[in-house]
């Protein structure tokens, strides 16, 4: 099995390393790689060169560059390729990328990452939809990945992911603000008790929401930008999601001080 991983950031590098550790031939590219890579990961000089070596492509890029990456590798894709688009954009952009790549004959997969990557790496839960989803799931079956197969529609997986994000990122934003307010009033234990009464008395979970929101603020802000765009496309005013996005941007500013 030969897999190209386009984008070797926090998630992409972990996927590449875990796959290489399982004996998969991995060909990766990132314009500015900064995470340690497994000795079995072949670092290529371009997205195109990585794609030409593999039959399966995992595009783990930021939403902002996902279309341009797809356009860059399009001339090198054929019907023998499976292309899994894993960026955190909404269904509209996933559909745009699929339409761009269809003339190549590639089997397209809308692959949504459904949990933070660092704890489980390549065993993170995924949702797969699109015309290539069934073949993709069957091909990677031997790796025992956690993939839930949905339907043939591009955008189905990404829609479910973003709907989930409204809940999880929204709850995290409320917890971050509530704890900050509690600290400012010298009443953090009281605030934590109120939060615990809602989320099941799990103080450890509160800390995970606090640290995760701050550490992954940039990536999660991109995710919530996609949520806001998805809701606006349906003529839904994203009041709470826009507030969650602003909370993440606030954390980014604080992290950069």
CSV table of C-alpha atoms in Angstrom, one decimal:
chain,number,residue,atom,x,y,z
A,1,UNK,CA,0.0,0.0,0.0
A,2,UNK,CA,1.3,3.4,-1.0
A,3,UNK,CA,-0.2,6.6,0.5
A,4,UNK,CA,0.6,10.2,-0.1
A,5,UNK,CA,0.0,12.6,2.7
A,6,UNK,CA,-0.3,16.2,1.6
A,7,UNK,CA,0.2,18.6,4.5
A,8,UNK,CA,2.4,17.5,7.4
A,9,UNK,CA,1.1,19.7,10.2
A,10,UNK,CA,0.1,18.4,13.5
A,11,UNK,CA,-2.5,16.0,12.1
A,12,UNK,CA,-0.9,15.1,8.8
A,13,UNK,CA,2.5,14.3,10.4
A,14,UNK,CA,0.9,12.1,12.9
A,15,UNK,CA,-1.1,10.2,10.2
A,16,UNK,CA,2.0,9.8,8.1
A,17,UNK,CA,4.1,8.5,11.1
A,18,UNK,CA,1.4,6.1,12.2
A,19,UNK,CA,1.0,4.7,8.7
A,20,UNK,CA,4.7,4.3,8.2
A,21,UNK,CA,4.9,2.5,11.6
A,22,UNK,CA,2.3,0.1,10.2
A,23,UNK,CA,4.5,-0.8,7.2
A,24,UNK,CA,2.7,1.5,4.7
A,25,UNK,CA,4.9,3.2,2.1
A,26,UNK,CA,4.2,6.9,2.9
A,27,UNK,CA,5.1,9.8,0.6
A,28,UNK,CA,4.6,13.2,2.3
A,29,UNK,CA,4.9,16.9,1.4
A,30,UNK,CA,4.6,20.1,3.2
A,31,UNK,CA,6.0,23.5,2.1
A,32,UNK,CA,7.4,24.1,5.6
A,33,UNK,CA,7.6,20.8,7.6
A,34,UNK,CA,8.2,21.3,11.3
A,35,UNK,CA,7.1,18.1,13.0
A,36,UNK,CA,9.3,15.1,13.5
A,37,UNK,CA,8.8,12.3,10.9
A,38,UNK,CA,9.1,8.6,11.1
A,39,UNK,CA,12.2,7.3,9.2
A,40,UNK,CA,9.8,5.4,6.9
A,41,UNK,CA,8.1,8.6,5.7
A,42,UNK,CA,9.5,9.7,2.3
A,43,UNK,CA,9.6,13.5,2.3
A,44,UNK,CA,9.0,14.6,-1.3
A,45,UNK,CA,9.7,18.0,-3.0
A,46,UNK,CA,6.2,18.8,-4.0
A,47,UNK,CA,2.6,17.7,-3.7
A,48,UNK,CA,2.7,16.4,-7.3
A,49,UNK,CA,5.8,14.2,-6.7
A,50,UNK,CA,4.1,12.7,-3.6
A,51,UNK,CA,0.9,11.9,-5.5
A,52,UNK,CA,2.8,10.3,-8.4
A,53,UNK,CA,4.2,7.7,-6.0
A,54,UNK,CA,0.9,6.6,-4.4
A,55,UNK,CA,-2.5,5.2,-5.1
A,56,UNK,CA,-4.2,6.8,-2.1
A,57,UNK,CA,-4.0,10.5,-1.3
A,58,UNK,CA,-4.8,12.0,2.0
A,59,UNK,CA,-5.1,15.8,1.7
A,60,UNK,CA,-4.7,17.1,5.2
A,61,UNK,CA,-4.3,20.8,4.4
A,62,UNK,CA,-5.9,24.0,5.7
A,63,UNK,CA,-9.1,24.8,4.1
A,64,UNK,CA,-7.6,28.0,2.7
A,65,UNK,CA,-5.2,26.1,0.4
A,66,UNK,CA,-7.2,22.9,-0.2
A,67,UNK,CA,-8.5,24.0,-3.6
A,68,UNK,CA,-5.1,25.1,-4.8
A,69,UNK,CA,-3.5,21.9,-3.7
A,70,UNK,CA,-6.2,19.9,-5.6
A,71,UNK,CA,-5.5,22.0,-8.7
A,72,UNK,CA,-1.8,21.4,-8.4
A,73,UNK,CA,-2.1,17.6,-8.3
A,74,UNK,CA,-5.0,17.3,-10.7
A,75,UNK,CA,-2.7,16.6,-13.8
A,76,UNK,CA,-1.2,13.6,-12.0
A,77,UNK,CA,-4.4,11.9,-10.8
A,78,UNK,CA,-6.0,9.0,-12.6
A,79,UNK,CA,-8.8,6.5,-12.1
A,80,UNK,CA,-6.4,4.4,-10.0
A,81,UNK,CA,-6.2,7.0,-7.3
A,82,UNK,CA,-8.3,7.5,-4.2
A,83,UNK,CA,-8.4,11.1,-3.1
A,84,UNK,CA,-9.5,11.7,0.5
A,85,UNK,CA,-10.1,15.4,1.2
A,86,UNK,CA,-9.7,15.9,5.0
A,87,UNK,CA,-9.7,19.7,5.4
A,88,UNK,CA,-12.1,21.2,7.9
A,89,UNK,CA,-14.1,23.2,5.3
A,90,UNK,CA,-17.9,22.9,4.8
A,91,UNK,CA,-19.7,20.8,2.3
A,92,UNK,CA,-19.7,23.5,-0.4
A,93,UNK,CA,-15.9,23.6,-0.6
A,94,UNK,CA,-15.6,19.8,-0.5
A,95,UNK,CA,-18.1,19.7,-3.5
A,96,UNK,CA,-16.0,22.3,-5.3
A,97,UNK,CA,-12.9,20.2,-4.9
A,98,UNK,CA,-14.7,17.1,-6.0
A,99,UNK,CA,-15.9,18.8,-9.2
A,100,UNK,CA,-12.5,20.1,-9.9
A,101,UNK,CA,-11.0,16.6,-9.7
A,102,UNK,CA,-13.8,14.5,-11.4
A,103,UNK,CA,-12.4,14.8,-14.9
A,104,UNK,CA,-9.2,13.0,-13.8
A,105,UNK,CA,-11.3,9.9,-13.0
A,106,UNK,CA,-10.1,9.9,-9.4
A,107,UNK,CA,-12.3,8.3,-6.7
A,108,UNK,CA,-13.1,11.2,-4.4
A,109,UNK,CA,-13.7,10.8,-0.6
A,110,UNK,CA,-15.1,13.4,1.8
A,111,UNK,CA,-13.2,12.3,4.9
A,112,UNK,CA,-14.1,14.0,8.2
A,113,UNK,CA,-11.8,13.9,11.2
A,114,UNK,CA,-14.2,13.5,14.2
A,115,UNK,CA,-12.0,14.0,17.2
A,116,UNK,CA,-8.6,15.6,18.2
A,117,UNK,CA,-5.8,13.8,16.4
A,118,UNK,CA,-3.0,13.6,19.0
A,119,UNK,CA,-4.5,11.0,21.4
A,120,UNK,CA,-5.2,8.3,18.8
A,121,UNK,CA,-3.4,9.4,15.6
A,122,UNK,CA,-4.5,7.4,12.6
A,123,UNK,CA,-7.0,5.5,14.8
A,124,UNK,CA,-9.0,8.8,15.3
A,125,UNK,CA,-12.6,8.3,14.3
A,126,UNK,CA,-13.4,9.3,10.7
A,127,UNK,CA,-16.6,9.7,8.7
A,128,UNK,CA,-16.4,8.9,5.0
A,129,UNK,CA,-18.8,9.9,2.2
A,130,UNK,CA,-18.6,10.4,-1.5
A,131,UNK,CA,-18.3,8.2,-4.6
A,132,UNK,CA,-14.9,6.7,-3.5
A,133,UNK,CA,-15.9,6.2,0.2
A,134,UNK,CA,-16.7,2.5,-0.1
A,135,UNK,CA,-13.6,1.6,-2.0
A,136,UNK,CA,-11.5,3.7,0.4
A,137,UNK,CA,-12.9,2.0,3.5
A,138,UNK,CA,-12.4,-1.5,1.9
A,139,UNK,CA,-8.9,-0.7,0.8
A,140,UNK,CA,-7.8,0.5,4.2
A,141,UNK,CA,-9.7,-2.3,6.1
A,142,UNK,CA,-6.5,-4.2,6.9
A,143,UNK,CA,-5.2,-1.2,8.9
A,144,UNK,CA,-8.2,-1.5,11.3
A,145,UNK,CA,-9.0,2.2,11.2
A,146,UNK,CA,-12.1,3.7,12.8
A,147,UNK,CA,-14.0,4.7,9.6
A,148,UNK,CA,-17.8,5.0,9.6
A,149,UNK,CA,-19.0,4.7,6.0
A,150,UNK,CA,-21.9,7.0,5.1
A,151,UNK,CA,-23.4,7.6,1.6
A,152,UNK,CA,-22.3,8.5,-1.8
A,153,UNK,CA,-22.8,12.2,-1.4
A,154,UNK,CA,-19.8,14.5,-1.2
A,155,UNK,CA,-20.4,16.9,1.8
A,156,UNK,CA,-22.3,14.5,3.9
A,157,UNK,CA,-19.3,13.7,6.2
A,158,UNK,CA,-18.2,17.3,6.4
A,159,UNK,CA,-21.8,18.5,7.3
A,160,UNK,CA,-22.0,16.0,10.2
A,161,UNK,CA,-18.6,17.1,11.4
A,162,UNK,CA,-19.5,20.8,11.4
A,163,UNK,CA,-22.9,20.2,13.0
A,164,UNK,CA,-21.1,18.4,15.8
A,165,UNK,CA,-18.6,21.3,16.0
A,166,UNK,CA,-21.4,23.8,16.8
A,167,UNK,CA,-22.1,21.8,20.0
A,168,UNK,CA,-18.6,20.9,21.1
A,169,UNK,CA,-16.8,24.1,20.3
A,170,UNK,CA,-19.7,26.1,21.6
A,171,UNK,CA,-19.7,24.3,24.9
A,172,UNK,CA,-15.9,24.8,25.1
A,173,UNK,CA,-16.3,28.5,24.5
A,174,UNK,CA,-18.8,28.8,27.3
A,175,UNK,CA,-16.6,26.9,29.7
A,176,UNK,CA,-13.5,29.0,28.8
A,177,UNK,CA,-15.4,32.3,29.4
A,178,UNK,CA,-17.1,31.0,32.6
A,179,UNK,CA,-13.8,29.9,34.2
A,180,UNK,CA,-12.2,33.2,33.2
A,181,UNK,CA,-15.0,35.1,34.9
A,182,UNK,CA,-14.8,32.8,37.9
A,183,UNK,CA,-11.1,33.5,38.3
A,184,UNK,CA,-11.6,37.3,37.9
A,185,UNK,CA,-14.1,37.2,40.8
A,186,UNK,CA,-12.1,34.8,43.0
A,187,UNK,CA,-14.9,32.2,42.6
A,188,UNK,CA,-13.4,29.6,40.2
A,189,UNK,CA,-14.3,26.6,42.4
A,190,UNK,CA,-18.0,27.8,42.4
A,191,UNK,CA,-18.0,28.2,38.6
A,192,UNK,CA,-16.4,24.8,38.1
A,193,UNK,CA,-19.1,23.3,40.3
A,194,UNK,CA,-21.8,24.9,38.1
A,195,UNK,CA,-20.1,23.6,35.0
A,196,UNK,CA,-19.8,20.1,36.5
A,197,UNK,CA,-23.4,20.0,37.3
A,198,UNK,CA,-24.1,20.3,33.6
A,199,UNK,CA,-21.5,18.1,32.1
A,200,UNK,CA,-21.7,15.3,34.7
A,201,UNK,CA,-19.3,16.2,37.4
A,202,UNK,CA,-16.1,15.7,35.4
A,203,UNK,CA,-13.5,18.3,36.4
A,204,UNK,CA,-10.9,16.6,34.2
A,205,UNK,CA,-13.1,17.3,31.2
A,206,UNK,CA,-13.3,21.0,32.1
A,207,UNK,CA,-9.5,21.2,32.0
A,208,UNK,CA,-9.4,19.4,28.7
A,209,UNK,CA,-11.9,22.0,27.3
A,210,UNK,CA,-9.7,24.8,28.6
A,211,UNK,CA,-6.3,23.5,27.4
A,212,UNK,CA,-7.6,22.1,24.1
A,213,UNK,CA,-9.3,25.4,23.2
A,214,UNK,CA,-6.2,27.3,23.8
A,215,UNK,CA,-3.7,24.9,22.2
A,216,UNK,CA,-5.7,24.3,19.1
A,217,UNK,CA,-7.3,27.7,18.8
A,218,UNK,CA,-6.0,28.4,15.3
A,219,UNK,CA,-7.2,25.1,13.8
A,220,UNK,CA,-10.5,25.3,15.6
A,221,UNK,CA,-11.0,28.9,14.4
A,222,UNK,CA,-10.8,27.6,10.8
A,223,UNK,CA,-13.3,24.9,11.7
A,224,UNK,CA,-15.7,27.5,13.1
A,225,UNK,CA,-15.2,29.8,10.1
A,226,UNK,CA,-16.5,26.8,8.0
A,227,UNK,CA,-19.4,26.4,10.4
A,228,UNK,CA,-20.4,30.1,10.1
A,229,UNK,CA,-20.2,29.9,6.3
A,230,UNK,CA,-22.3,26.7,6.2
A,231,UNK,CA,-25.0,28.2,8.3
A,232,UNK,CA,-25.1,31.4,6.3
A,233,UNK,CA,-25.4,29.4,3.1
A,234,UNK,CA,-28.7,28.0,4.6
A,235,UNK,CA,-29.8,31.5,5.7
A,236,UNK,CA,-29.3,30.7,9.3
A,237,UNK,CA,-27.9,33.6,11.4
A,238,UNK,CA,-24.9,32.0,13.2
A,239,UNK,CA,-25.2,34.0,16.4
A,240,UNK,CA,-23.7,31.4,18.8
A,241,UNK,CA,-21.2,30.0,16.3
A,242,UNK,CA,-20.0,33.5,15.4
A,243,UNK,CA,-19.5,34.1,19.2
A,244,UNK,CA,-17.6,30.8,19.5
A,245,UNK,CA,-15.4,31.9,16.6
A,246,UNK,CA,-14.7,35.2,18.2
A,247,UNK,CA,-13.8,33.4,21.5
A,248,UNK,CA,-11.2,31.3,19.6
A,249,UNK,CA,-9.8,34.4,17.9
A,250,UNK,CA,-9.4,36.0,21.4
A,251,UNK,CA,-7.5,33.0,22.5
A,252,UNK,CA,-5.2,33.3,19.5
A,253,UNK,CA,-4.5,36.9,20.3
A,254,UNK,CA,-3.7,36.0,23.9
A,255,UNK,CA,-1.4,33.1,22.7
A,256,UNK,CA,0.5,35.5,20.5
A,257,UNK,CA,1.3,38.1,23.2
